[in-house]
Coordinates of C-alpha atoms in Angstrom, one line a residue:
Chain O
M1 CA -42.6 -31.5 38.6
F2 CA -40.1 -28.7 37.9
N3 CA -41.8 -25.4 38.5
F4 CA -39.9 -22.5 36.9
K5 CA -40.3 -19.2 38.5
H6 CA -39.0 -16.0 36.9
E7 CA -38.5 -14.7 40.4
W8 CA -35.5 -17.0 40.8
I9 CA -33.6 -15.1 38.1
E10 CA -34.8 -11.7 39.3
K11 CA -33.7 -12.3 42.8
N12 CA -30.4 -14.0 42.1
V13 CA -27.8 -11.7 40.5
G14 CA -25.4 -14.5 39.7
L15 CA -28.0 -16.5 37.9
M16 CA -29.2 -13.4 36.1
L17 CA -25.6 -12.8 34.9
I18 CA -25.2 -16.3 33.5
A19 CA -28.7 -16.2 31.9
T20 CA -27.9 -12.9 30.2
M21 CA -24.6 -14.2 28.9
V22 CA -26.3 -17.3 27.5
A23 CA -28.9 -15.2 25.8
I24 CA -26.4 -12.9 24.2
S25 CA -24.0 -15.6 23.2
I26 CA -26.7 -17.4 21.2
G27 CA -26.8 -14.5 18.8
G28 CA -23.1 -14.5 18.5
L29 CA -22.8 -18.2 18.0
V30 CA -25.5 -18.3 15.4
E31 CA -23.9 -15.6 13.4
I32 CA -20.2 -16.4 13.9
A33 CA -19.8 -20.2 14.5
P34 CA -21.2 -21.3 11.1
L35 CA -18.5 -19.2 9.3
F36 CA -15.9 -21.6 10.6
F37 CA -17.6 -24.5 8.9
I38 CA -19.0 -23.1 5.7
K39 CA -16.3 -23.9 3.2
E40 CA -18.1 -22.1 0.4
T41 CA -17.5 -18.6 1.5
V42 CA -13.7 -18.6 0.9
E43 CA -13.0 -18.2 -2.8
K44 CA -10.7 -20.7 -4.5
V45 CA -8.0 -18.5 -6.0
D46 CA -4.3 -19.1 -6.7
G47 CA -1.5 -16.8 -5.5
V48 CA -2.4 -16.1 -2.0
R49 CA 0.5 -17.0 0.2
P50 CA 1.7 -16.2 3.8
Y51 CA 3.8 -13.1 4.2
T52 CA 7.6 -13.5 3.8
P53 CA 9.6 -12.9 7.0
L54 CA 10.3 -9.2 6.0
E55 CA 6.7 -8.5 5.0
S56 CA 5.5 -10.2 8.2
R57 CA 7.7 -7.9 10.3
G58 CA 6.5 -5.0 8.3
R59 CA 3.0 -6.0 9.2
D60 CA 4.0 -6.1 12.9
I61 CA 5.1 -2.5 12.5
Y62 CA 1.9 -1.6 10.7
V63 CA 0.0 -2.9 13.7
R64 CA 2.4 -1.4 16.2
E65 CA 2.1 2.1 14.8
G66 CA -1.7 1.7 14.7
C67 CA -2.1 2.2 11.0
Y68 CA -5.4 0.2 11.2
L69 CA -6.9 3.0 13.3
C70 CA -7.2 5.1 10.1
H71 CA -6.7 2.6 7.3
S72 CA -8.9 -0.4 6.5
Q73 CA -7.8 -3.3 4.3
M74 CA -11.2 -4.3 2.9
I75 CA -12.6 -2.9 -0.4
R76 CA -16.3 -3.4 -0.2
P77 CA -18.3 -4.4 -3.3
F78 CA -19.6 -0.9 -4.0
R79 CA -19.3 1.1 -7.1
D80 CA -17.4 4.1 -5.6
E81 CA -14.9 1.8 -3.9
A82 CA -14.4 -0.3 -7.1
L83 CA -13.6 2.8 -9.0
R84 CA -11.3 4.2 -6.5
Y85 CA -9.5 1.2 -5.0
G86 CA -10.0 -1.6 -7.5
H87 CA -11.4 -5.1 -7.2
Y88 CA -13.3 -5.8 -4.0
S89 CA -11.4 -7.8 -1.4
L90 CA -11.9 -11.5 -1.3
S91 CA -12.0 -13.6 1.9
A92 CA -9.2 -15.7 0.5
E93 CA -6.9 -12.7 0.4
S94 CA -6.8 -12.3 4.1
R95 CA -6.8 -16.0 5.0
Y96 CA -3.3 -15.8 6.4
D97 CA -3.9 -12.5 8.3
H98 CA -3.8 -12.8 12.1
P99 CA -5.4 -10.5 13.0
F100 CA -7.2 -9.4 9.9
Q101 CA -7.1 -5.7 8.9
W102 CA -10.7 -5.4 7.7
G103 CA -12.8 -2.5 8.8
S104 CA -14.9 0.4 7.7
K105 CA -13.3 3.2 9.8
R106 CA -11.4 5.2 7.2
T107 CA -9.7 8.4 8.0
G108 CA -7.2 7.6 5.4
P109 CA -7.8 5.6 2.2
D110 CA -8.3 1.8 2.1
L111 CA -4.9 0.0 1.7
A112 CA -6.1 -3.4 0.5
R113 CA -4.7 -2.8 -3.0
V114 CA -2.0 -0.2 -2.4
G115 CA 0.7 -2.7 -3.3
M116 CA 2.7 -1.6 -6.4
K117 CA 0.5 1.4 -6.9
Y118 CA 3.2 3.8 -5.9
S119 CA 7.0 3.6 -6.0
N120 CA 9.1 2.6 -2.9
D121 CA 10.5 6.1 -3.1
W122 CA 7.0 7.6 -2.7
H123 CA 6.2 5.4 0.3
V124 CA 9.5 6.3 2.1
Q125 CA 9.0 10.0 1.6
H126 CA 5.3 9.8 2.4
L127 CA 5.9 8.0 5.6
I128 CA 8.6 10.4 6.7
D129 CA 6.4 13.4 5.9
P130 CA 3.0 12.7 4.4
K131 CA 2.2 16.4 3.8
S132 CA 5.2 16.7 1.5
M133 CA 3.6 14.3 -0.9
V134 CA -0.1 14.9 -0.3
P135 CA -0.6 18.5 0.9
P136 CA -4.1 18.1 2.4
S137 CA -3.2 14.9 4.3
V138 CA -3.8 14.7 8.0
M139 CA -1.6 11.6 8.5
P140 CA 1.1 11.9 11.2
R141 CA 4.8 11.7 10.3
Y142 CA 6.7 8.5 10.9
P143 CA 10.4 9.6 10.4
W144 CA 11.9 7.2 12.9
L145 CA 11.0 4.2 10.7
L146 CA 13.9 5.1 8.4
T147 CA 16.5 5.6 11.1
T148 CA 15.5 2.7 13.3
A149 CA 17.1 -0.6 12.5
L150 CA 14.7 -3.5 12.2
D151 CA 14.9 -5.9 15.1
Y152 CA 14.7 -9.3 13.3
S153 CA 16.3 -11.4 16.1
D154 CA 13.0 -12.9 17.0
V155 CA 11.5 -13.3 13.5
A156 CA 11.6 -17.1 13.7
E157 CA 9.7 -17.1 16.9
R158 CA 7.1 -14.8 15.5
L159 CA 6.6 -17.1 12.5
K160 CA 6.3 -20.0 14.8
A161 CA 3.5 -18.2 16.7
L162 CA 1.7 -17.7 13.4
R163 CA 2.3 -21.3 12.5
Q164 CA 0.5 -22.2 15.7
V165 CA -2.6 -20.5 14.6
G166 CA -2.6 -22.2 11.2
V167 CA -0.4 -20.2 8.9
P168 CA 1.6 -22.7 6.8
Y169 CA 5.1 -21.7 7.7
S170 CA 7.3 -24.8 7.6
L171 CA 9.5 -26.2 10.4
T172 CA 10.1 -29.7 9.1
Q173 CA 11.1 -31.1 5.8
G174 CA 7.6 -32.6 5.4
E175 CA 6.0 -29.2 5.9
Y176 CA 8.5 -27.6 3.5
D177 CA 7.6 -30.2 0.8
R178 CA 3.9 -29.6 1.3
N179 CA 4.6 -25.8 0.8
V180 CA 6.5 -26.6 -2.4
K181 CA 3.5 -28.4 -3.6
D182 CA 1.0 -25.7 -2.5
F183 CA 2.9 -22.5 -3.3
G184 CA 5.9 -23.5 -5.6
A185 CA 9.5 -23.8 -4.6
D186 CA 10.3 -20.0 -4.7
V187 CA 7.6 -19.2 -2.2
A188 CA 8.2 -22.3 -0.1
R189 CA 11.8 -21.2 0.5
T190 CA 10.6 -17.9 2.0
L191 CA 8.2 -19.7 4.4
H192 CA 10.8 -22.0 5.9
I193 CA 11.2 -20.9 9.5
P194 CA 14.9 -22.1 10.0
D195 CA 15.9 -19.7 7.2
A196 CA 13.7 -16.8 8.3
Q197 CA 16.5 -14.4 9.2
K198 CA 18.5 -15.2 6.1
N199 CA 15.5 -14.7 3.9
L200 CA 14.5 -11.5 5.6
I201 CA 17.9 -9.9 5.0
A202 CA 18.1 -11.2 1.5
Q203 CA 14.7 -9.7 0.6
A204 CA 15.6 -6.3 2.2
Q205 CA 18.9 -6.3 0.2
A206 CA 17.3 -7.2 -3.1
G207 CA 14.2 -5.1 -2.8
N208 CA 16.1 -2.0 -1.5
F209 CA 12.8 -0.6 -0.2
D210 CA 14.1 2.3 1.8
G211 CA 16.8 3.3 -0.8
D212 CA 19.7 2.2 1.5
R213 CA 21.1 -1.2 1.1
S214 CA 23.6 -0.9 3.9
N215 CA 21.1 -1.9 6.6
V216 CA 17.6 -3.3 7.2
S217 CA 15.4 -0.5 8.7
E218 CA 11.9 -0.7 9.9
M219 CA 11.1 1.3 6.7
D220 CA 12.3 -1.6 4.6
A221 CA 9.9 -4.0 6.4
L222 CA 6.9 -1.7 6.3
V223 CA 7.3 -0.7 2.6
A224 CA 7.9 -4.4 1.7
Y225 CA 4.6 -5.2 3.4
L226 CA 2.7 -2.3 1.8
Q227 CA 4.0 -3.2 -1.6
V228 CA 2.6 -6.7 -1.5
L229 CA -0.9 -5.7 -0.3
G230 CA -3.6 -6.9 -2.7
T231 CA -1.1 -8.0 -5.4
M232 CA -1.2 -11.8 -4.8
V233 CA -4.3 -12.6 -6.8
D234 CA -4.2 -12.1 -10.6
F235 CA -7.8 -11.0 -11.3
S236 CA -7.3 -11.3 -15.0
K237 CA -7.4 -15.1 -14.5
Y238 CA -10.8 -15.2 -12.9
D239 CA -14.4 -14.5 -13.8
N240 CA -16.3 -12.3 -11.5
D241 CA -19.3 -14.7 -12.1
E242 CA -17.4 -17.2 -9.9
F243 CA -16.9 -14.8 -6.9
V244 CA -20.6 -14.0 -7.0
K245 CA -21.4 -17.5 -5.8
F246 CA -19.5 -17.1 -2.6
R247 CA -21.8 -14.5 -1.0
Chain D
M20 CA -52.2 17.1 29.9
S21 CA -55.2 14.8 29.6
Q22 CA -56.8 13.7 32.7
Q23 CA -55.6 10.3 33.9
K24 CA -58.3 7.7 33.8
P25 CA -58.6 5.9 37.1
Q26 CA -57.7 2.3 36.4
T27 CA -56.9 -0.8 38.3
V28 CA -53.4 -2.1 37.4
Q29 CA -52.3 -5.5 38.5
T30 CA -49.0 -6.0 40.1
T31 CA -46.5 -8.7 39.1
G32 CA -47.1 -10.3 42.5
H33 CA -43.5 -9.9 43.7
V34 CA -42.9 -8.1 46.9
W35 CA -39.4 -6.9 47.8
D36 CA -38.3 -5.4 51.0
E37 CA -41.7 -5.9 52.6
D38 CA -43.7 -3.4 50.6
L39 CA -41.9 -2.8 47.2
Q40 CA -44.2 -3.9 44.3
E41 CA -44.1 -3.7 40.6
Y42 CA -47.0 -2.8 38.3
N43 CA -47.6 -5.2 35.4
N44 CA -48.6 -2.9 32.6
P45 CA -49.1 -4.8 29.3
L46 CA -47.4 -3.4 26.2
P47 CA -49.6 -1.2 24.0
S48 CA -51.2 -3.1 21.2
W49 CA -49.7 -0.9 18.5
W50 CA -46.2 -1.7 19.8
L51 CA -47.0 -5.4 20.0
M52 CA -48.3 -5.4 16.4
G53 CA -45.1 -3.7 15.3
F54 CA -43.0 -6.4 17.0
Y55 CA -45.0 -9.2 15.3
A56 CA -44.6 -7.4 12.0
T57 CA -40.8 -7.4 12.3
V58 CA -40.9 -11.2 12.9
V59 CA -42.9 -11.6 9.7
M60 CA -40.4 -9.3 7.9
S61 CA -37.5 -11.5 9.0
L62 CA -39.2 -14.5 7.6
I63 CA -39.7 -12.8 4.2
Y64 CA -36.1 -11.6 4.4
W65 CA -34.8 -15.1 4.9
M66 CA -36.7 -16.3 1.9
I67 CA -35.4 -13.5 -0.4
Y68 CA -31.8 -13.1 0.7
P69 CA -28.9 -15.4 1.6
A70 CA -29.5 -16.2 5.3
W71 CA -28.9 -19.5 7.0
P72 CA -25.9 -21.7 7.0
V73 CA -26.8 -25.3 6.1
G74 CA -23.9 -27.7 6.5
K75 CA -21.1 -26.4 4.2
H76 CA -23.4 -24.2 2.2
F77 CA -26.1 -21.6 3.0
T78 CA -29.6 -20.8 1.9
T79 CA -29.3 -18.4 -1.0
G80 CA -32.9 -17.1 -1.1
F81 CA -35.2 -16.6 -4.0
G82 CA -34.1 -13.1 -4.8
T83 CA -31.9 -12.6 -7.9
V84 CA -29.8 -9.9 -9.5
T85 CA -29.5 -9.6 -13.2
Y86 CA -26.3 -8.2 -14.7
V87 CA -24.2 -8.5 -17.8
N88 CA -20.7 -9.9 -17.3
D89 CA -17.5 -8.9 -18.9
K90 CA -18.1 -11.1 -21.9
G91 CA -21.6 -9.6 -22.5
V92 CA -23.5 -12.6 -21.2
E93 CA -26.5 -11.9 -19.0
K94 CA -26.6 -13.7 -15.7
S95 CA -29.1 -13.9 -12.9
P96 CA -27.5 -15.4 -9.7
H97 CA -29.0 -15.2 -6.2
W98 CA -28.9 -11.8 -4.6
S99 CA -25.5 -10.8 -3.2
T100 CA -23.6 -7.5 -2.8
R101 CA -21.2 -8.7 -5.4
A102 CA -23.8 -9.4 -8.0
Q103 CA -25.4 -6.0 -7.1
L104 CA -22.1 -4.3 -7.7
M105 CA -21.9 -5.9 -11.2
K106 CA -25.3 -4.5 -11.9
D107 CA -24.4 -1.0 -10.6
M108 CA -21.2 -1.1 -12.7
N109 CA -23.3 -2.0 -15.8
E110 CA -25.4 1.1 -15.3
A111 CA -22.3 3.3 -15.0
E112 CA -20.6 1.7 -17.9
K113 CA -23.6 2.1 -20.1
L114 CA -23.6 5.8 -19.6
Q115 CA -19.8 6.2 -20.1
K116 CA -19.4 3.6 -22.9
P117 CA -20.4 5.8 -25.8
Y118 CA -17.7 8.3 -24.7
F119 CA -15.0 5.7 -24.0
D120 CA -15.8 4.0 -27.3
K121 CA -15.4 7.3 -29.1
V122 CA -12.1 8.0 -27.3
A123 CA -10.8 4.5 -28.2
A124 CA -11.8 5.0 -31.8
T125 CA -10.6 8.6 -32.3
S126 CA -7.0 9.6 -32.9
F127 CA -5.4 11.8 -30.2
E128 CA -5.3 14.7 -32.7
Q129 CA -9.0 14.5 -33.4
I130 CA -9.9 14.2 -29.6
S131 CA -8.3 17.6 -28.9
K132 CA -10.4 19.1 -31.8
D133 CA -13.7 17.6 -30.6
P134 CA -15.1 19.9 -27.8
E135 CA -17.5 17.2 -26.4
L136 CA -14.7 14.6 -26.2
T137 CA -12.3 17.1 -24.8
S138 CA -14.7 18.0 -22.0
F139 CA -15.2 14.2 -21.3
V140 CA -11.4 13.7 -21.2
N141 CA -11.0 16.6 -18.8
S142 CA -13.6 15.5 -16.3
A143 CA -13.0 11.7 -16.4
G144 CA -9.3 12.3 -16.8
K145 CA -9.2 14.5 -13.7
A146 CA -10.9 11.8 -11.7
I147 CA -8.5 9.1 -12.8
F148 CA -5.5 11.4 -12.4
S149 CA -6.6 12.4 -8.9
D150 CA -7.0 8.8 -7.7
N151 CA -3.8 7.4 -9.3
C152 CA -1.3 10.0 -10.4
A153 CA -1.7 12.9 -8.0
P154 CA -0.1 11.3 -5.0
C155 CA 3.3 11.5 -6.8
H156 CA 2.8 14.1 -9.6
Q157 CA 0.6 16.3 -7.4
S158 CA -2.9 17.5 -8.2
G159 CA -2.0 19.8 -11.0
G160 CA 0.7 17.6 -12.4
Q161 CA 3.3 20.0 -11.2
G162 CA 5.5 17.2 -9.8
K163 CA 7.9 17.5 -6.9
V164 CA 11.5 18.6 -7.3
G165 CA 13.7 15.8 -5.9
Y166 CA 11.0 13.1 -6.3
F167 CA 8.6 13.2 -9.2
P168 CA 8.7 15.0 -12.6
N169 CA 6.5 17.9 -13.6
L170 CA 4.0 16.8 -16.2
A171 CA 2.7 20.3 -16.9
D172 CA 5.8 21.7 -18.5
D173 CA 7.3 20.8 -21.9
D174 CA 10.4 19.0 -20.5
W175 CA 10.1 15.3 -20.9
L176 CA 12.4 12.6 -19.7
Y177 CA 10.9 9.8 -21.8
G178 CA 9.2 11.9 -24.4
G179 CA 6.1 14.0 -24.4
S180 CA 4.3 12.7 -27.5
H181 CA 1.0 10.9 -27.1
D182 CA 2.6 7.6 -27.9
K183 CA 5.4 8.0 -25.4
I184 CA 3.1 9.2 -22.6
Q185 CA 0.8 6.3 -23.2
E186 CA 3.8 3.9 -23.1
T187 CA 5.1 5.5 -19.9
I188 CA 1.7 5.1 -18.2
A189 CA 1.1 1.5 -19.4
K190 CA 4.5 0.1 -18.9
G191 CA 6.0 2.2 -16.1
R192 CA 9.6 3.5 -16.0
N193 CA 12.7 2.9 -14.0
G194 CA 15.1 5.7 -13.5
Y195 CA 18.8 4.8 -13.0
M196 CA 22.1 6.5 -12.9
P197 CA 25.3 4.9 -11.5
A198 CA 27.0 6.4 -8.5
F199 CA 30.2 8.0 -9.9
K200 CA 31.9 8.3 -6.5
E201 CA 32.8 4.6 -7.1
V202 CA 34.9 5.4 -10.2
L203 CA 35.8 9.1 -10.0
S204 CA 38.0 11.0 -7.6
S205 CA 36.6 13.9 -5.5
E206 CA 38.5 16.3 -7.8
Q207 CA 36.9 14.8 -10.9
L208 CA 33.4 14.9 -9.4
D209 CA 34.0 18.7 -8.7
N210 CA 35.1 19.3 -12.2
L211 CA 32.1 17.4 -13.7
A212 CA 29.7 19.3 -11.4
H213 CA 31.1 22.6 -12.6
Y214 CA 30.8 21.5 -16.2
V215 CA 27.2 20.3 -15.8
A216 CA 26.3 23.6 -14.1
S217 CA 27.8 25.5 -17.0
L218 CA 25.7 23.6 -19.5
S219 CA 22.6 25.4 -18.3
G220 CA 24.3 28.7 -17.9
E221 CA 25.0 28.6 -14.2
K222 CA 28.1 30.2 -12.8
A223 CA 31.1 27.9 -12.9
D224 CA 34.9 27.9 -12.7
A225 CA 36.3 28.1 -16.2
A226 CA 39.3 25.8 -15.6
R227 CA 37.1 23.2 -13.9
V228 CA 34.5 23.4 -16.7
R229 CA 37.3 22.5 -19.2
A230 CA 38.4 19.6 -17.1
G231 CA 34.8 18.5 -16.6
D232 CA 34.1 18.8 -20.3
A233 CA 36.9 16.3 -21.0
L234 CA 35.5 13.9 -18.4
F235 CA 32.0 14.2 -19.7
H236 CA 33.0 13.4 -23.3
G237 CA 35.8 11.0 -22.4
D238 CA 35.8 7.4 -21.4
A239 CA 36.5 7.9 -17.6
A240 CA 33.1 9.1 -16.8
A241 CA 31.5 8.6 -20.2
C242 CA 28.5 10.9 -19.3
Y243 CA 27.9 11.4 -23.0
Y244 CA 26.9 7.8 -23.3
C245 CA 23.6 8.5 -21.7
H246 CA 23.2 12.3 -21.7
D247 CA 24.4 12.6 -25.3
N248 CA 27.3 14.6 -26.6
S249 CA 25.1 17.7 -26.5
G250 CA 24.2 17.1 -22.9
K251 CA 20.5 17.2 -23.9
G252 CA 19.8 13.7 -22.8
R253 CA 18.2 10.8 -24.7
Q254 CA 14.5 10.3 -24.3
V255 CA 14.9 6.7 -25.5
I256 CA 16.5 5.8 -22.1
G257 CA 15.0 8.7 -20.1
S258 CA 18.3 10.5 -19.4
A259 CA 17.8 14.1 -18.4
N260 CA 18.5 17.2 -20.5
L261 CA 21.3 18.9 -18.6
T262 CA 21.3 22.1 -20.8
D263 CA 17.9 23.5 -19.6
K264 CA 17.1 25.2 -16.4
I265 CA 14.7 22.4 -15.3
W266 CA 15.9 20.2 -12.6
L267 CA 14.3 17.1 -11.1
W268 CA 16.9 15.5 -8.8
A269 CA 19.3 18.3 -8.0
D270 CA 17.3 21.2 -6.7
V271 CA 19.5 23.8 -8.4
P272 CA 17.0 26.7 -8.6
A273 CA 16.4 26.6 -4.9
Q274 CA 20.1 27.1 -4.0
D275 CA 21.2 30.7 -3.4
S276 CA 24.9 30.7 -4.1
A277 CA 26.7 29.3 -7.2
E278 CA 28.7 27.0 -4.9
D279 CA 25.5 25.5 -3.5
K280 CA 24.1 25.0 -7.0
V281 CA 27.3 23.1 -8.0
A282 CA 27.2 21.1 -4.8
A283 CA 23.6 20.0 -5.5
I284 CA 24.6 18.7 -8.9
R285 CA 27.8 17.1 -7.5
Q286 CA 25.7 15.2 -4.9
V287 CA 23.6 13.5 -7.7
I288 CA 26.7 12.7 -9.8
A289 CA 28.4 11.2 -6.7
N290 CA 25.6 9.1 -5.4
G291 CA 23.8 8.3 -8.6
L292 CA 20.1 7.5 -8.7
N293 CA 18.2 4.3 -8.2
R294 CA 14.9 6.0 -8.0
G295 CA 12.6 7.6 -10.5
V296 CA 10.3 4.5 -10.5
M297 CA 7.0 4.9 -12.2
P298 CA 4.7 1.9 -11.6
A299 CA 3.1 0.2 -14.6
W300 CA -0.6 1.0 -14.8
E301 CA -1.7 -1.5 -17.4
T302 CA -2.6 -4.1 -14.7
R303 CA -4.7 -1.5 -12.8
L304 CA -6.3 0.6 -15.5
K305 CA -8.1 -0.5 -18.7
P306 CA -6.6 0.4 -22.1
E307 CA -9.3 3.0 -22.8
Q308 CA -8.7 4.6 -19.4
I309 CA -5.0 4.8 -20.1
K310 CA -5.7 6.4 -23.5
L311 CA -8.0 8.9 -21.9
L312 CA -5.4 9.6 -19.2
T313 CA -2.8 10.1 -21.9
A314 CA -4.9 12.7 -23.6
Y315 CA -5.4 14.4 -20.2
V316 CA -1.7 14.4 -19.3
H317 CA -0.8 15.6 -22.7
A318 CA -3.2 18.5 -22.3
L319 CA -1.9 19.5 -18.9
G320 CA 0.3 22.0 -20.8
G321 CA 3.4 20.3 -22.0
G322 CA 2.4 17.8 -24.6
A323 CA 4.7 17.4 -27.5
K324 CA 4.2 16.2 -31.1

């Protein structure tokens, strides 16, 4: 008969290491793994779409500059946050975020609903010199964003990478047709990878985010991204009673 | 220190390195009871709150939260932070509702005459203004030359009456002026800049002012079309009053010499403006909040009839 002795583990570092990892990972698995299978935690809302090529590059810059170190993108369901930032964030709203930008470490304000709250002009000036717009701010200056041209040569490859992890950017006609069905033709066009560069330039020209149409700067991309944050879901169409069921 | 009682303690029975042994002291009973209590607590917790995933759903628990939704219907779903938020908001709304109702039902004129309402407008308005308006218009509404207009003076691009302020907040604004370097020569731009400087009493070259005057009121530049024959602007379209000493885009007062003042004006005429965007707040703020904010902004100092 198998005779287990605790001494085996205590006297064998390798075995102890494995046993410790197994014990710890049980906690992780129990807490995390079910979330991949529970369908009823992601709210069913219309309007959430993957980022356009320009917004996606803006998001890359957001991550590159480490904005997430001070800014979260998750409004929690608390009264003070609801009053200051707006409606609490839904899981559905970050379903295409890889990686997500949740968090509770806030040196600066939460940005989950900063989209369309301020003008492009404000964002540009604020990024160049935050103190000029908000005197008590401790945010660093990012003046190079305006003077650095956006490198969009690899934007198609970046979207392909996101497609690999499940973001519905389209490569084939079939995928494009599916996006037309899911998001409408206007959005589907912006998600088509073969047209990524063309779409990126077109959006930068039309949006004129940095106030200069002659080129596409990193500022264009970042402001385009900031201006779409939290604007995809029209909350006037939904009852909060519905969202309550998902937690 | 109390005297240690002599006691016999068992060892775990392991022996390392010939003589290294380990005592086997049992946990104190109070500690062990505490541990069992936490296990019992977790069972109670699982029963009250959402806890375990089951297939595609999860156990919601027996706990409930009672709140009143937007339509005034009372609901009692299983406990969640989201339902708890609705309840918290109910409590806050209940306290503020009498005041907001009164603000909504009272004319702007009457609000300013009612000390209690005025005090509510000032405190609640300051909070809403700080969260939403201050990043651009600054904490006192003093604005920022070159970027965002001053709300505390009596110069208004789109009108300073209660109705106009309310419209501006709710619907937003879009400032625009064409770039005149596309249609005018450098000489003509100079002349116009001198004329515009003269409108507000700045030093300007008399001959250039005459030439600029003709351009301003003529069809080549057609400035009068937006800024009016008088140069005082049209609030219907938000064109600036050029005859006063208040400047938003060209920072004229900050320039030392007359040439620099004219140059600042010329720069705006040449490049035009595709700025001056005020976001629309009706999607973000409730109508009663916008009304309250209107009263607050109007009272910052420059409100007009």
